[in-house]
Amino acid sequence: MNAGSPLQSHASTEANRIFGTSKVQTPKPTVQDAIRATDERSDSVEVKIKRLDAELIKYKEQMGKMRDGPAKDSVKQKAMRILKQKKLYEGQKDQLMQQSFNMEQASMTTENLKNTIVTVDAMRLANKEMKTQYKKIDIDKVEALQDEMEDLMEQANEIQETLGRSYGLPEGIDDDDLEAELDALADDLYEEEEEIPSYLQDDVPELPATSNLDPLASQPAAERPAAEPLMRA
């Protein structure tokens, strides 16, 4: 029997009639889809309102050029009818804009709620993780560790002080005594530097001061040059 035989097709039809056929599920529209559709309708109404405005301007220009009479009244009636349609469209546009605004508020509220749920879930997980980590920490052990570290630091300082201690100093000598002795030693050394050894202290003949003496005073009178006679005026 072939796959496309009339008998098999009849059996498939009977099965569909008894058990029914599976319907294709279309995705449900979201709030954003509804907002988009509403905005499109509002834009369409806006286009109609602009077209009616153009017609009203045309009728008004015609009425301005016409005299009073049946023809002008006819144009006026047409303008009144266009104006009523414009008012209806404007009301419809206001309703659509309000609907879009309400849906946008609902969408924002929904998004805020989703963000709040995510934040609460994250906080719950963080709280659970913190509790798990704190269970691994014993505060008494931490305090004991701190005390032990402090004791070790004090012992290290004591060891450094011990290693830096001086040896061979007699008891009862402090820093003040050492400083006084150092100052006295410096004075003695200074006095010794100023003293002249005995072998350098020989008698040295004093030289006469020659700066104010006349160089001719040491010569005999016969060897002195004769004085030149004074010139008379």
PDB file of C-alpha atoms in Angstrom:
ATOM      1  CA  MET A   1       0.000   0.000   0.000  1.00  0.00           C
ATOM      2  CA  ASN A   2       1.434   3.389  -0.991  1.00  0.00           C
ATOM      3  CA  ALA A   3       1.864   6.206   1.584  1.00  0.00           C
ATOM      4  CA  GLY A   4      -0.474   8.499  -0.328  1.00  0.00           C
ATOM      5  CA  SER A   5      -3.345   6.027  -0.815  1.00  0.00           C
ATOM      6  CA  PRO A   6      -6.966   7.152  -0.271  1.00  0.00           C
ATOM      7  CA  LEU A   7      -7.436   4.621   2.528  1.00  0.00           C
ATOM      8  CA  GLN A   8      -4.572   6.044   4.578  1.00  0.00           C
ATOM      9  CA  SER A   9      -5.746   9.600   4.028  1.00  0.00           C
ATOM     10  CA  HIS A  10      -9.240   8.624   5.226  1.00  0.00           C
ATOM     11  CA  ALA A  11      -7.748   7.004   8.366  1.00  0.00           C
ATOM     12  CA  SER A  12      -5.757  10.176   9.124  1.00  0.00           C
ATOM     13  CA  THR A  13      -8.864  12.293   8.735  1.00  0.00           C
ATOM     14  CA  GLU A  14     -10.835  10.055  11.101  1.00  0.00           C
ATOM     15  CA  ALA A  15      -7.996  10.204  13.677  1.00  0.00           C
ATOM     16  CA  ASN A  16      -7.912  13.990  13.513  1.00  0.00           C
ATOM     17  CA  ARG A  17     -11.698  14.107  13.954  1.00  0.00           C
ATOM     18  CA  ILE A  18     -11.586  11.858  17.025  1.00  0.00           C
ATOM     19  CA  PHE A  19      -8.433  13.065  18.804  1.00  0.00           C
ATOM     20  CA  GLY A  20      -8.254  16.555  17.391  1.00  0.00           C
ATOM     21  CA  THR A  21      -5.315  18.329  15.813  1.00  0.00           C
ATOM     22  CA  SER A  22      -2.607  20.187  17.704  1.00  0.00           C
ATOM     23  CA  LYS A  23      -2.944  23.915  17.275  1.00  0.00           C
ATOM     24  CA  VAL A  24       0.121  26.040  16.630  1.00  0.00           C
ATOM     25  CA  GLN A  25       0.570  28.292  19.656  1.00  0.00           C
ATOM     26  CA  THR A  26       1.373  31.842  18.720  1.00  0.00           C
ATOM     27  CA  PRO A  27       3.411  33.885  21.187  1.00  0.00           C
ATOM     28  CA  LYS A  28       1.345  36.189  23.342  1.00  0.00           C
ATOM     29  CA  PRO A  29       1.871  39.909  22.769  1.00  0.00           C
ATOM     30  CA  THR A  30       4.017  41.643  25.308  1.00  0.00           C
ATOM     31  CA  VAL A  31       3.523  45.072  26.817  1.00  0.00           C
ATOM     32  CA  GLN A  32       6.120  46.479  24.443  1.00  0.00           C
ATOM     33  CA  ASP A  33       4.202  45.047  21.488  1.00  0.00           C
ATOM     34  CA  ALA A  34       1.019  46.699  22.744  1.00  0.00           C
ATOM     35  CA  ILE A  35       2.810  50.030  23.225  1.00  0.00           C
ATOM     36  CA  ARG A  36       4.260  49.833  19.728  1.00  0.00           C
ATOM     37  CA  ALA A  37       0.855  49.057  18.186  1.00  0.00           C
ATOM     38  CA  THR A  38      -0.799  51.902  20.112  1.00  0.00           C
ATOM     39  CA  ASP A  39       1.875  54.372  19.015  1.00  0.00           C
ATOM     40  CA  GLU A  40       1.383  53.320  15.394  1.00  0.00           C
ATOM     41  CA  ARG A  41      -2.357  53.929  15.685  1.00  0.00           C
ATOM     42  CA  SER A  42      -1.703  57.312  17.258  1.00  0.00           C
ATOM     43  CA  ASP A  43       0.638  58.253  14.410  1.00  0.00           C
ATOM     44  CA  SER A  44      -1.981  57.183  11.886  1.00  0.00           C
ATOM     45  CA  VAL A  45      -4.594  59.400  13.556  1.00  0.00           C
ATOM     46  CA  GLU A  46      -2.108  62.267  13.559  1.00  0.00           C
ATOM     47  CA  VAL A  47      -1.729  61.922   9.779  1.00  0.00           C
ATOM     48  CA  LYS A  48      -5.506  62.135   9.384  1.00  0.00           C
ATOM     49  CA  ILE A  49      -5.670  65.225  11.570  1.00  0.00           C
ATOM     50  CA  LYS A  50      -3.044  66.971   9.431  1.00  0.00           C
ATOM     51  CA  ARG A  51      -4.970  66.108   6.283  1.00  0.00           C
ATOM     52  CA  LEU A  52      -8.146  67.565   7.780  1.00  0.00           C
ATOM     53  CA  ASP A  53      -6.228  70.715   8.745  1.00  0.00           C
ATOM     54  CA  ALA A  54      -5.171  71.143   5.124  1.00  0.00           C
ATOM     55  CA  GLU A  55      -8.789  70.818   3.981  1.00  0.00           C
ATOM     56  CA  LEU A  56      -9.955  73.312   6.580  1.00  0.00           C
ATOM     57  CA  ILE A  57      -7.380  75.847   5.390  1.00  0.00           C
ATOM     58  CA  LYS A  58      -8.542  75.358   1.811  1.00  0.00           C
ATOM     59  CA  TYR A  59     -12.217  75.859   2.746  1.00  0.00           C
ATOM     60  CA  LYS A  60     -11.359  78.905   4.806  1.00  0.00           C
ATOM     61  CA  GLU A  61      -9.525  80.477   1.885  1.00  0.00           C
ATOM     62  CA  GLN A  62     -12.505  79.782  -0.367  1.00  0.00           C
ATOM     63  CA  MET A  63     -14.924  81.336   2.106  1.00  0.00           C
ATOM     64  CA  GLY A  64     -12.717  84.425   2.314  1.00  0.00           C
ATOM     65  CA  LYS A  65     -13.034  84.963  -1.428  1.00  0.00           C
ATOM     66  CA  MET A  66     -16.800  84.288  -1.664  1.00  0.00           C
ATOM     67  CA  ARG A  67     -19.752  86.531  -1.044  1.00  0.00           C
ATOM     68  CA  ASP A  68     -22.498  85.641   1.357  1.00  0.00           C
ATOM     69  CA  GLY A  69     -24.968  83.278  -0.184  1.00  0.00           C
ATOM     70  CA  PRO A  70     -25.887  79.627  -0.685  1.00  0.00           C
ATOM     71  CA  ALA A  71     -22.483  78.748  -2.200  1.00  0.00           C
ATOM     72  CA  LYS A  72     -20.600  80.144   0.751  1.00  0.00           C
ATOM     73  CA  ASP A  73     -22.979  78.399   3.160  1.00  0.00           C
ATOM     74  CA  SER A  74     -22.312  75.089   1.380  1.00  0.00           C
ATOM     75  CA  VAL A  75     -18.565  75.501   1.764  1.00  0.00           C
ATOM     76  CA  LYS A  76     -19.123  76.456   5.378  1.00  0.00           C
ATOM     77  CA  GLN A  77     -21.098  73.255   6.015  1.00  0.00           C
ATOM     78  CA  LYS A  78     -18.283  71.206   4.542  1.00  0.00           C
ATOM     79  CA  ALA A  79     -15.773  73.020   6.771  1.00  0.00           C
ATOM     80  CA  MET A  80     -17.957  72.360   9.833  1.00  0.00           C
ATOM     81  CA  ARG A  81     -18.124  68.659   8.983  1.00  0.00           C
ATOM     82  CA  ILE A  82     -14.324  68.495   8.577  1.00  0.00           C
ATOM     83  CA  LEU A  83     -13.897  70.293  11.892  1.00  0.00           C
ATOM     84  CA  LYS A  84     -16.122  67.755  13.679  1.00  0.00           C
ATOM     85  CA  GLN A  85     -14.058  64.897  12.235  1.00  0.00           C
ATOM     86  CA  LYS A  86     -10.905  66.622  13.424  1.00  0.00           C
ATOM     87  CA  LYS A  87     -12.294  66.906  16.948  1.00  0.00           C
ATOM     88  CA  LEU A  88     -13.160  63.195  16.947  1.00  0.00           C
ATOM     89  CA  TYR A  89      -9.677  62.256  15.757  1.00  0.00           C
ATOM     90  CA  GLU A  90      -8.082  64.533  18.334  1.00  0.00           C
ATOM     91  CA  GLY A  91     -10.078  62.854  21.098  1.00  0.00           C
ATOM     92  CA  GLN A  92      -9.095  59.442  19.770  1.00  0.00           C
ATOM     93  CA  LYS A  93      -5.456  60.515  19.644  1.00  0.00           C
ATOM     94  CA  ASP A  94      -5.571  61.704  23.254  1.00  0.00           C
ATOM     95  CA  GLN A  95      -7.010  58.361  24.344  1.00  0.00           C
ATOM     96  CA  LEU A  96      -4.342  56.429  22.466  1.00  0.00           C
ATOM     97  CA  MET A  97      -1.582  58.561  23.954  1.00  0.00           C
ATOM     98  CA  GLN A  98      -2.983  58.017  27.435  1.00  0.00           C
ATOM     99  CA  GLN A  99      -3.176  54.264  26.851  1.00  0.00           C
ATOM    100  CA  SER A 100       0.432  54.222  25.653  1.00  0.00           C
ATOM    101  CA  PHE A 101       1.524  56.218  28.684  1.00  0.00           C
ATOM    102  CA  ASN A 102      -0.283  53.845  31.063  1.00  0.00           C
ATOM    103  CA  MET A 103       1.289  50.813  29.426  1.00  0.00           C
ATOM    104  CA  GLU A 104       4.731  52.409  29.599  1.00  0.00           C
ATOM    105  CA  GLN A 105       4.235  52.973  33.316  1.00  0.00           C
ATOM    106  CA  ALA A 106       3.151  49.362  33.723  1.00  0.00           C
ATOM    107  CA  SER A 107       6.215  48.222  31.771  1.00  0.00           C
ATOM    108  CA  MET A 108       8.529  50.326  33.909  1.00  0.00           C
ATOM    109  CA  THR A 109       6.918  48.980  37.076  1.00  0.00           C
ATOM    110  CA  THR A 110       7.324  45.423  35.816  1.00  0.00           C
ATOM    111  CA  GLU A 111      10.979  45.988  34.989  1.00  0.00           C
ATOM    112  CA  ASN A 112      11.587  47.523  38.414  1.00  0.00           C
ATOM    113  CA  LEU A 113       9.974  44.518  40.073  1.00  0.00           C
ATOM    114  CA  LYS A 114      12.156  42.154  38.036  1.00  0.00           C
ATOM    115  CA  ASN A 115      15.253  44.111  39.038  1.00  0.00           C
ATOM    116  CA  THR A 116      14.131  44.043  42.659  1.00  0.00           C
ATOM    117  CA  ILE A 117      13.688  40.273  42.538  1.00  0.00           C
ATOM    118  CA  VAL A 118      17.160  39.848  41.050  1.00  0.00           C
ATOM    119  CA  THR A 119      18.645  42.123  43.704  1.00  0.00           C
ATOM    120  CA  VAL A 120      16.905  40.269  46.532  1.00  0.00           C
ATOM    121  CA  ASP A 121      18.070  36.920  45.169  1.00  0.00           C
ATOM    122  CA  ALA A 122      21.643  38.199  44.947  1.00  0.00           C
ATOM    123  CA  MET A 123      21.489  39.507  48.522  1.00  0.00           C
ATOM    124  CA  ARG A 124      20.074  36.192  49.721  1.00  0.00           C
ATOM    125  CA  LEU A 125      22.922  34.269  48.066  1.00  0.00           C
ATOM    126  CA  ALA A 126      25.504  36.688  49.446  1.00  0.00           C
ATOM    127  CA  ASN A 127      24.035  36.335  52.938  1.00  0.00           C
ATOM    128  CA  LYS A 128      24.159  32.561  52.682  1.00  0.00           C
ATOM    129  CA  GLU A 129      27.749  32.643  51.455  1.00  0.00           C
ATOM    130  CA  MET A 130      28.785  34.982  54.279  1.00  0.00           C
ATOM    131  CA  LYS A 131      27.242  32.695  56.884  1.00  0.00           C
ATOM    132  CA  THR A 132      29.090  29.727  55.371  1.00  0.00           C
ATOM    133  CA  GLN A 133      32.406  31.564  55.445  1.00  0.00           C
ATOM    134  CA  TYR A 134      31.920  32.873  58.983  1.00  0.00           C
ATOM    135  CA  LYS A 135      31.363  29.333  60.206  1.00  0.00           C
ATOM    136  CA  LYS A 136      34.944  28.601  59.181  1.00  0.00           C
ATOM    137  CA  ILE A 137      36.296  31.397  61.390  1.00  0.00           C
ATOM    138  CA  ASP A 138      36.623  31.043  65.178  1.00  0.00           C
ATOM    139  CA  ILE A 139      36.834  34.447  66.839  1.00  0.00           C
ATOM    140  CA  ASP A 140      38.521  32.947  69.902  1.00  0.00           C
ATOM    141  CA  LYS A 141      41.266  31.518  67.724  1.00  0.00           C
ATOM    142  CA  VAL A 142      41.715  34.870  66.006  1.00  0.00           C
ATOM    143  CA  GLU A 143      42.097  36.636  69.365  1.00  0.00           C
ATOM    144  CA  ALA A 144      44.531  33.977  70.554  1.00  0.00           C
ATOM    145  CA  LEU A 145      46.545  34.408  67.369  1.00  0.00           C
ATOM    146  CA  GLN A 146      46.690  38.174  67.909  1.00  0.00           C
ATOM    147  CA  ASP A 147      47.876  37.718  71.513  1.00  0.00           C
ATOM    148  CA  GLU A 148      50.518  35.236  70.411  1.00  0.00           C
ATOM    149  CA  MET A 149      51.794  37.602  67.722  1.00  0.00           C
ATOM    150  CA  GLU A 150      51.987  40.424  70.266  1.00  0.00           C
ATOM    151  CA  ASP A 151      54.016  38.236  72.648  1.00  0.00           C
ATOM    152  CA  LEU A 152      56.365  37.245  69.843  1.00  0.00           C
ATOM    153  CA  MET A 153      56.926  40.904  68.942  1.00  0.00           C
ATOM    154  CA  GLU A 154      57.764  41.741  72.565  1.00  0.00           C
ATOM    155  CA  GLN A 155      60.209  38.827  72.745  1.00  0.00           C
ATOM    156  CA  ALA A 156      61.860  39.974  69.522  1.00  0.00           C
ATOM    157  CA  ASN A 157      62.326  43.480  70.973  1.00  0.00           C
ATOM    158  CA  GLU A 158      63.844  42.035  74.152  1.00  0.00           C
ATOM    159  CA  ILE A 159      66.261  39.964  72.067  1.00  0.00           C
ATOM    160  CA  GLN A 160      67.341  43.058  70.119  1.00  0.00           C
ATOM    161  CA  GLU A 161      67.931  44.994  73.329  1.00  0.00           C
ATOM    162  CA  THR A 162      69.956  42.100  74.752  1.00  0.00           C
ATOM    163  CA  LEU A 163      72.115  41.859  71.655  1.00  0.00           C
ATOM    164  CA  GLY A 164      72.773  45.606  71.777  1.00  0.00           C
ATOM    165  CA  ARG A 165      73.988  45.567  75.410  1.00  0.00           C
ATOM    166  CA  SER A 166      77.590  46.791  76.149  1.00  0.00           C
ATOM    167  CA  TYR A 167      80.171  44.625  77.953  1.00  0.00           C
ATOM    168  CA  GLY A 168      83.023  45.373  80.456  1.00  0.00           C
ATOM    169  CA  LEU A 169      81.681  48.629  81.919  1.00  0.00           C
ATOM    170  CA  PRO A 170      81.976  48.962  85.706  1.00  0.00           C
ATOM    171  CA  GLU A 171      78.818  49.280  87.667  1.00  0.00           C
ATOM    172  CA  GLY A 172      77.610  52.688  88.751  1.00  0.00           C
ATOM    173  CA  ILE A 173      78.728  54.506  85.566  1.00  0.00           C
ATOM    174  CA  ASP A 174      76.014  56.149  83.618  1.00  0.00           C
ATOM    175  CA  ASP A 175      75.899  58.274  80.493  1.00  0.00           C
ATOM    176  CA  ASP A 176      76.261  61.565  82.404  1.00  0.00           C
ATOM    177  CA  ASP A 177      79.544  60.464  83.961  1.00  0.00           C
ATOM    178  CA  LEU A 178      80.859  59.368  80.582  1.00  0.00           C
ATOM    179  CA  GLU A 179      79.958  62.697  78.987  1.00  0.00           C
ATOM    180  CA  ALA A 180      81.660  64.657  81.798  1.00  0.00           C
ATOM    181  CA  GLU A 181      84.823  62.594  81.452  1.00  0.00           C
ATOM    182  CA  LEU A 182      84.768  63.099  77.682  1.00  0.00           C
ATOM    183  CA  ASP A 183      84.552  66.889  78.092  1.00  0.00           C
ATOM    184  CA  ALA A 184      87.462  66.906  80.616  1.00  0.00           C
ATOM    185  CA  LEU A 185      89.549  64.793  78.246  1.00  0.00           C
ATOM    186  CA  ALA A 186      88.951  67.230  75.435  1.00  0.00           C
ATOM    187  CA  ASP A 187      90.122  70.168  77.602  1.00  0.00           C
ATOM    188  CA  ASP A 188      93.343  68.337  78.554  1.00  0.00           C
ATOM    189  CA  LEU A 189      94.120  67.589  74.942  1.00  0.00           C
ATOM    190  CA  TYR A 190      93.604  71.243  74.027  1.00  0.00           C
ATOM    191  CA  GLU A 191      95.993  72.431  76.759  1.00  0.00           C
ATOM    192  CA  GLU A 192      98.640  69.960  75.669  1.00  0.00           C
ATOM    193  CA  GLU A 193      98.459  71.231  72.103  1.00  0.00           C
ATOM    194  CA  GLU A 194      99.069  74.848  73.276  1.00  0.00           C
ATOM    195  CA  GLU A 195     102.220  74.005  75.361  1.00  0.00           C
ATOM    196  CA  ILE A 196     105.671  74.316  73.572  1.00  0.00           C
ATOM    197  CA  PRO A 197     108.264  71.600  74.229  1.00  0.00           C
ATOM    198  CA  SER A 198     111.345  72.607  76.291  1.00  0.00           C
ATOM    199  CA  TYR A 199     113.811  71.923  73.519  1.00  0.00           C
ATOM    200  CA  LEU A 200     112.005  74.507  71.392  1.00  0.00           C
ATOM    201  CA  GLN A 201     112.112  77.186  74.093  1.00  0.00           C
ATOM    202  CA  ASP A 202     115.750  78.562  73.432  1.00  0.00           C
ATOM    203  CA  ASP A 203     116.497  82.253  74.025  1.00  0.00           C
ATOM    204  CA  VAL A 204     115.942  84.108  70.786  1.00  0.00           C
ATOM    205  CA  PRO A 205     117.598  87.612  70.561  1.00  0.00           C
ATOM    206  CA  GLU A 206     115.133  90.308  70.067  1.00  0.00           C
ATOM    207  CA  LEU A 207     115.571  92.214  66.838  1.00  0.00           C
ATOM    208  CA  PRO A 208     115.399  95.997  66.943  1.00  0.00           C
ATOM    209  CA  ALA A 209     112.524  97.609  65.319  1.00  0.00           C
ATOM    210  CA  THR A 210     113.862  98.994  62.078  1.00  0.00           C
ATOM    211  CA  SER A 211     110.749 100.330  60.610  1.00  0.00           C
ATOM    212  CA  ASN A 212     111.162 103.799  62.214  1.00  0.00           C
ATOM    213  CA  LEU A 213     114.997 104.125  62.208  1.00  0.00           C
ATOM    214  CA  ASP A 214     116.962 106.365  59.843  1.00  0.00           C
ATOM    215  CA  PRO A 215     119.240 104.225  57.630  1.00  0.00           C
ATOM    216  CA  LEU A 216     122.038 106.920  57.878  1.00  0.00           C
ATOM    217  CA  ALA A 217     122.086 106.956  61.643  1.00  0.00           C
ATOM    218  CA  SER A 218     124.271 103.824  61.783  1.00  0.00           C
ATOM    219  CA  GLN A 219     126.991 105.367  59.507  1.00  0.00           C
ATOM    220  CA  PRO A 220     129.963 107.537  60.837  1.00  0.00           C
ATOM    221  CA  ALA A 221     129.686 111.274  60.482  1.00  0.00           C
ATOM    222  CA  ALA A 222     132.603 111.423  58.023  1.00  0.00           C
ATOM    223  CA  GLU A 223     130.892 109.021  55.676  1.00  0.00           C
ATOM    224  CA  ARG A 224     127.663 110.886  55.684  1.00  0.00           C
ATOM    225  CA  PRO A 225     126.971 112.966  52.529  1.00  0.00           C
ATOM    226  CA  ALA A 226     127.116 116.698  52.926  1.00  0.00           C
ATOM    227  CA  ALA A 227     123.890 118.445  53.187  1.00  0.00           C
ATOM    228  CA  GLU A 228     122.915 120.520  50.253  1.00  0.00           C
ATOM    229  CA  PRO A 229     122.733 124.306  50.953  1.00  0.00           C
ATOM    230  CA  LEU A 230     119.317 125.765  51.021  1.00  0.00           C
ATOM    231  CA  MET A 231     118.437 127.865  48.059  1.00  0.00           C
ATOM    232  CA  ARG A 232     117.702 131.465  48.785  1.00  0.00           C
ATOM    233  CA  ALA A 233     114.592 132.936  47.535  1.00  0.00           C
TER     234      ALA A 233
END
